[in-house]
PDB file of C-alpha atoms in Angstrom:
ATOM      1  CA  ALA A   1      46.860  52.523 121.127  1.00 69.00           C
ATOM      2  CA  SER A   2      50.213  50.774 120.968  1.00 75.00           C
ATOM      3  CA  HIS A   3      49.283  49.022 117.712  1.00 73.00           C
ATOM      4  CA  ALA A   4      48.429  52.416 116.190  1.00 72.00           C
ATOM      5  CA  GLY A   5      51.584  53.973 117.601  1.00 78.00           C
ATOM      6  CA  GLU A   6      49.577  56.430 119.691  1.00 76.00           C
ATOM      7  CA  THR A   7      49.178  57.111 123.378  1.00 78.00           C
ATOM      8  CA  HIS A   8      46.292  55.695 125.350  1.00 73.00           C
ATOM      9  CA  GLN A   9      45.269  59.230 126.304  1.00 76.00           C
ATOM     10  CA  LEU A  10      44.944  60.269 122.653  1.00 73.00           C
ATOM     11  CA  VAL A  11      42.685  57.299 121.873  1.00 69.00           C
ATOM     12  CA  VAL A  12      40.503  58.076 124.908  1.00 73.00           C
ATOM     13  CA  TYR A  13      40.374  61.747 123.898  1.00 70.00           C
ATOM     14  CA  HIS A  14      39.139  60.942 120.378  1.00 74.00           C
ATOM     15  CA  PHE A  15      36.763  58.108 121.148  1.00 74.00           C
ATOM     16  CA  LYS A  16      35.684  58.756 124.748  1.00 78.00           C
ATOM     17  CA  THR A  17      34.432  55.164 125.275  1.00 80.00           C
ATOM     18  CA  LYS A  18      35.343  51.629 124.250  1.00 81.00           C
ATOM     19  CA  ASP A  19      31.962  51.384 122.561  1.00 81.00           C
ATOM     20  CA  ALA A  20      32.681  54.445 120.408  1.00 81.00           C
ATOM     21  CA  LEU A  21      36.048  52.966 119.424  1.00 80.00           C
ATOM     22  CA  TRP A  22      34.399  49.610 118.623  1.00 76.00           C
ATOM     23  CA  ARG A  23      31.783  51.272 116.411  1.00 81.00           C
ATOM     24  CA  GLU A  24      34.477  53.231 114.566  1.00 81.00           C
ATOM     25  CA  VAL A  25      36.417  50.029 113.873  1.00 78.00           C
ATOM     26  CA  VAL A  26      33.282  48.383 112.439  1.00 78.00           C
ATOM     27  CA  ARG A  27      32.430  51.518 110.443  1.00 82.00           C
ATOM     28  CA  SER A  28      35.945  51.641 108.972  1.00 79.00           C
ATOM     29  CA  ILE A  29      35.631  48.052 107.748  1.00 75.00           C
ATOM     30  CA  PHE A  30      32.393  48.882 105.956  1.00 73.00           C
ATOM     31  CA  VAL A  31      33.677  52.150 104.518  1.00 75.00           C
ATOM     32  CA  GLU A  32      36.257  50.130 102.613  1.00 70.00           C
ATOM     33  CA  SER A  33      33.658  47.613 101.471  1.00 66.00           C
ATOM     34  CA  THR A  34      31.346  50.321 100.131  1.00 63.00           C
ATOM     35  CA  GLN A  35      34.020  52.132  98.135  1.00 63.00           C
ATOM     36  CA  GLU A  36      33.228  49.852  95.204  1.00 65.00           C
ATOM     37  CA  ARG A  37      29.441  49.787  95.615  1.00 71.00           C
ATOM     38  CA  SER A  38      27.232  51.234  98.349  1.00 75.00           C
ATOM     39  CA  VAL A  39      24.082  49.625  99.732  1.00 76.00           C
ATOM     40  CA  GLU A  40      22.061  52.062  97.625  1.00 81.00           C
ATOM     41  CA  ASP A  41      24.039  51.090  94.504  1.00 84.00           C
ATOM     42  CA  TRP A  42      23.382  47.397  95.182  1.00 81.00           C
ATOM     43  CA  ALA A  43      19.671  48.068  95.671  1.00 82.00           C
ATOM     44  CA  GLU A  44      19.469  49.971  92.376  1.00 86.00           C
ATOM     45  CA  LYS A  45      21.484  47.331  90.547  1.00 83.00           C
ATOM     46  CA  ALA A  46      19.273  44.553  91.956  1.00 82.00           C
ATOM     47  CA  ALA A  47      16.150  46.432  90.844  1.00 82.00           C
ATOM     48  CA  THR A  48      17.329  47.179  87.301  1.00 86.00           C
ATOM     49  CA  GLU A  49      19.578  44.328  86.149  1.00 86.00           C
ATOM     50  CA  LYS A  50      19.140  40.626  85.548  1.00 88.00           C
ATOM     51  CA  PRO A  51      19.122  38.657  88.822  1.00 87.00           C
ATOM     52  CA  ARG A  52      21.725  36.185  87.576  1.00 88.00           C
ATOM     53  CA  SER A  53      24.423  38.795  86.984  1.00 88.00           C
ATOM     54  CA  VAL A  54      23.514  40.801  90.100  1.00 89.00           C
ATOM     55  CA  LEU A  55      23.691  37.728  92.335  1.00 92.00           C
ATOM     56  CA  ARG A  56      27.019  36.593  90.898  1.00 92.00           C
ATOM     57  CA  GLU A  57      28.469  40.064  91.388  1.00 90.00           C
ATOM     58  CA  MET A  58      27.046  40.314  94.919  1.00 90.00           C
ATOM     59  CA  PHE A  59      28.461  36.933  95.890  1.00 92.00           C
ATOM     60  CA  HIS A  60      31.842  37.856  94.443  1.00 92.00           C
ATOM     61  CA  ALA A  61      31.908  41.205  96.275  1.00 89.00           C
ATOM     62  CA  PHE A  62      30.907  39.513  99.533  1.00 89.00           C
ATOM     63  CA  ALA A  63      33.569  36.837  99.101  1.00 92.00           C
ATOM     64  CA  MET A  64      36.249  39.451  98.416  1.00 90.00           C
ATOM     65  CA  PHE A  65      35.108  41.472 101.454  1.00 86.00           C
ATOM     66  CA  THR A  66      35.308  38.307 103.558  1.00 88.00           C
ATOM     67  CA  ALA A  67      38.773  37.456 102.233  1.00 90.00           C
ATOM     68  CA  ARG A  68      40.006  40.970 103.081  1.00 86.00           C
ATOM     69  CA  HIS A  69      38.235  41.115 106.460  1.00 85.00           C
ATOM     70  CA  PRO A  70      37.903  37.673 108.069  1.00 86.00           C
ATOM     71  CA  GLU A  71      37.989  39.452 111.423  1.00 83.00           C
ATOM     72  CA  PHE A  72      34.578  40.938 110.691  1.00 82.00           C
ATOM     73  CA  HIS A  73      32.895  37.526 110.707  1.00 83.00           C
ATOM     74  CA  ARG A  74      34.729  36.521 113.866  1.00 83.00           C
ATOM     75  CA  LEU A  75      33.535  39.780 115.438  1.00 82.00           C
ATOM     76  CA  LEU A  76      29.961  39.184 114.274  1.00 83.00           C
ATOM     77  CA  SER A  77      30.029  35.650 115.649  1.00 86.00           C
ATOM     78  CA  PHE A  78      31.360  36.891 118.993  1.00 85.00           C
ATOM     79  CA  GLU A  79      28.905  39.796 119.261  1.00 84.00           C
ATOM     80  CA  GLY A  80      26.022  37.528 118.255  1.00 86.00           C
ATOM     81  CA  GLN A  81      26.445  35.438 121.393  1.00 89.00           C
ATOM     82  CA  THR A  82      24.355  37.985 123.317  1.00 87.00           C
ATOM     83  CA  ASN A  83      21.555  40.325 122.350  1.00 87.00           C
ATOM     84  CA  SER A  84      23.495  43.487 123.178  1.00 87.00           C
ATOM     85  CA  ASP A  85      23.100  47.078 122.041  1.00 90.00           C
ATOM     86  CA  ARG A  86      26.273  46.670 119.977  1.00 87.00           C
ATOM     87  CA  PHE A  87      24.925  43.589 118.236  1.00 90.00           C
ATOM     88  CA  ASN A  88      21.592  45.290 117.553  1.00 91.00           C
ATOM     89  CA  TRP A  89      23.414  48.348 116.158  1.00 90.00           C
ATOM     90  CA  LEU A  90      25.588  46.114 113.959  1.00 88.00           C
ATOM     91  CA  ILE A  91      22.565  44.248 112.609  1.00 90.00           C
ATOM     92  CA  GLU A  92      20.459  47.318 111.912  1.00 92.00           C
ATOM     93  CA  THR A  93      23.282  49.490 110.554  1.00 88.00           C
ATOM     94  CA  TYR A  94      25.197  47.019 108.396  1.00 85.00           C
ATOM     95  CA  ILE A  95      23.747  43.517 108.201  1.00 88.00           C
ATOM     96  CA  ARG A  96      20.020  44.081 107.584  1.00 92.00           C
ATOM     97  CA  PRO A  97      20.428  46.354 104.522  1.00 89.00           C
ATOM     98  CA  TYR A  98      22.562  43.740 102.745  1.00 88.00           C
ATOM     99  CA  TYR A  99      20.293  40.893 103.864  1.00 93.00           C
ATOM    100  CA  GLU A 100      17.254  42.654 102.414  1.00 92.00           C
ATOM    101  CA  ILE A 101      18.974  43.304  99.085  1.00 90.00           C
ATOM    102  CA  SER A 102      20.292  39.743  98.934  1.00 91.00           C
ATOM    103  CA  THR A 103      16.950  38.095  99.692  1.00 94.00           C
ATOM    104  CA  ARG A 104      15.175  40.411  97.244  1.00 91.00           C
ATOM    105  CA  ALA A 105      17.692  39.481  94.521  1.00 92.00           C
ATOM    106  CA  ILE A 106      17.349  35.765  95.340  1.00 94.00           C
ATOM    107  CA  ARG A 107      13.554  36.070  95.157  1.00 93.00           C
ATOM    108  CA  ALA A 108      13.851  37.885  91.794  1.00 91.00           C
ATOM    109  CA  GLY A 109      16.144  35.113  90.579  1.00 92.00           C
ATOM    110  CA  GLN A 110      13.607  32.517  91.632  1.00 94.00           C
ATOM    111  CA  GLN A 111      10.835  34.370  89.811  1.00 93.00           C
ATOM    112  CA  ALA A 112      13.055  34.556  86.705  1.00 91.00           C
ATOM    113  CA  GLY A 113      13.714  30.818  86.966  1.00 92.00           C
ATOM    114  CA  VAL A 114      17.478  31.135  87.494  1.00 92.00           C
ATOM    115  CA  VAL A 115      17.665  30.358  91.243  1.00 95.00           C
ATOM    116  CA  ARG A 116      16.532  27.156  92.913  1.00 95.00           C
ATOM    117  CA  ALA A 117      13.381  27.123  94.978  1.00 96.00           C
ATOM    118  CA  GLY A 118      13.645  27.668  98.704  1.00 96.00           C
ATOM    119  CA  ASP A 119      13.249  30.296 101.360  1.00 98.00           C
ATOM    120  CA  PRO A 120      15.388  33.303 100.307  1.00 97.00           C
ATOM    121  CA  GLY A 121      16.551  33.880 103.910  1.00 97.00           C
ATOM    122  CA  ARG A 122      17.791  30.305 104.233  1.00 97.00           C
ATOM    123  CA  LEU A 123      19.485  30.505 100.846  1.00 97.00           C
ATOM    124  CA  HIS A 124      21.114  33.799 101.846  1.00 96.00           C
ATOM    125  CA  TYR A 125      22.577  32.197 104.978  1.00 96.00           C
ATOM    126  CA  ALA A 126      23.653  29.120 103.027  1.00 96.00           C
ATOM    127  CA  VAL A 127      25.642  31.482 100.781  1.00 95.00           C
ATOM    128  CA  VAL A 128      27.077  33.302 103.802  1.00 95.00           C
ATOM    129  CA  GLY A 129      28.083  30.000 105.363  1.00 95.00           C
ATOM    130  CA  ILE A 130      29.762  28.627 102.270  1.00 95.00           C
ATOM    131  CA  ILE A 131      31.671  31.827 101.568  1.00 94.00           C
ATOM    132  CA  THR A 132      32.789  32.558 105.114  1.00 93.00           C
ATOM    133  CA  THR A 133      33.673  29.103 106.415  1.00 93.00           C
ATOM    134  CA  SER A 134      36.904  28.529 104.508  1.00 91.00           C
ATOM    135  CA  ILE A 135      38.097  32.077 105.186  1.00 89.00           C
ATOM    136  CA  VAL A 136      37.180  32.280 108.874  1.00 88.00           C
ATOM    137  CA  PHE A 137      38.836  28.883 109.360  1.00 91.00           C
ATOM    138  CA  ALA A 138      41.687  29.730 106.971  1.00 92.00           C
ATOM    139  CA  ASN A 139      44.436  28.031 108.996  1.00 94.00           C
ATOM    140  CA  GLU A 140      42.518  24.763 109.243  1.00 95.00           C
ATOM    141  CA  TYR A 141      41.341  24.985 105.631  1.00 94.00           C
ATOM    142  CA  SER A 142      44.871  25.630 104.359  1.00 95.00           C
ATOM    143  CA  ARG A 143      46.342  22.819 106.428  1.00 96.00           C
ATOM    144  CA  MET A 144      43.704  20.323 105.313  1.00 96.00           C
ATOM    145  CA  THR A 145      43.424  21.277 101.637  1.00 95.00           C
ATOM    146  CA  GLY A 146      46.775  22.886 100.857  1.00 96.00           C
ATOM    147  CA  LEU A 147      44.855  25.862  99.410  1.00 95.00           C
ATOM    148  CA  ASP A 148      44.812  29.531 100.376  1.00 95.00           C
ATOM    149  CA  PRO A 149      41.131  30.458 100.797  1.00 94.00           C
ATOM    150  CA  ARG A 150      41.967  34.167 100.448  1.00 92.00           C
ATOM    151  CA  SER A 151      43.613  33.826  97.048  1.00 94.00           C
ATOM    152  CA  PRO A 152      41.631  35.289  94.136  1.00 93.00           C
ATOM    153  CA  GLU A 153      41.535  31.873  92.440  1.00 95.00           C
ATOM    154  CA  GLU A 154      40.093  30.171  95.509  1.00 94.00           C
ATOM    155  CA  VAL A 155      37.575  32.994  96.063  1.00 94.00           C
ATOM    156  CA  GLU A 156      36.383  32.504  92.467  1.00 94.00           C
ATOM    157  CA  LYS A 157      35.989  28.762  93.023  1.00 95.00           C
ATOM    158  CA  VAL A 158      33.909  29.346  96.149  1.00 94.00           C
ATOM    159  CA  VAL A 159      31.702  31.851  94.302  1.00 95.00           C
ATOM    160  CA  SER A 160      31.246  29.295  91.505  1.00 94.00           C
ATOM    161  CA  LEU A 161      30.308  26.656  94.090  1.00 95.00           C
ATOM    162  CA  VAL A 162      27.703  28.986  95.605  1.00 95.00           C
ATOM    163  CA  CYS A 163      26.260  29.749  92.176  1.00 94.00           C
ATOM    164  CA  ASP A 164      26.146  26.047  91.291  1.00 94.00           C
ATOM    165  CA  LEU A 165      24.360  25.191  94.514  1.00 93.00           C
ATOM    166  CA  LEU A 166      21.783  27.903  93.904  1.00 94.00           C
ATOM    167  CA  GLY A 167      21.274  26.716  90.359  1.00 92.00           C
ATOM    168  CA  LEU A 168      22.577  29.912  88.766  1.00 89.00           C
ATOM    169  CA  PRO A 169      23.683  29.189  85.205  1.00 75.00           C
ATOM    170  CA  ALA A 170      27.271  30.024  84.299  1.00 67.00           C
TER     171      ALA A 170
END
């Protein structure tokens, strides 16, 4: 309430519970991320375009989302420590739809011969790990490398690294 410049009573009036406030915070993060392309748009794009270009664009969009919202991955890591209703809601509402599109696109890339062999779920999480690590640990990363992991140039380099590791041609 104080961060928003509002009274505690007003926040309680609008959200009723901490859980409702938490869900609205998560929803607001994803609303921004889907302004460019919704889950449905990604699914259509993955079904109609070449896997190579779809995957590169998906990885870039995910990396930019991560750079703008490193708190989301910290939140997901924290919530994932227990199998709570909030974690289940987060998975089913936001994570699973993107996971399914990503693994489908990886599988299509494998069938087209542009993505390395391997379990699409493992490859998806390898991508997630590579993209999120430098941003979630931005202070450490910056101190050790002298680079800003949230800069557009560094985001592009991480996306290129992911594509190289998956075997996606330039």
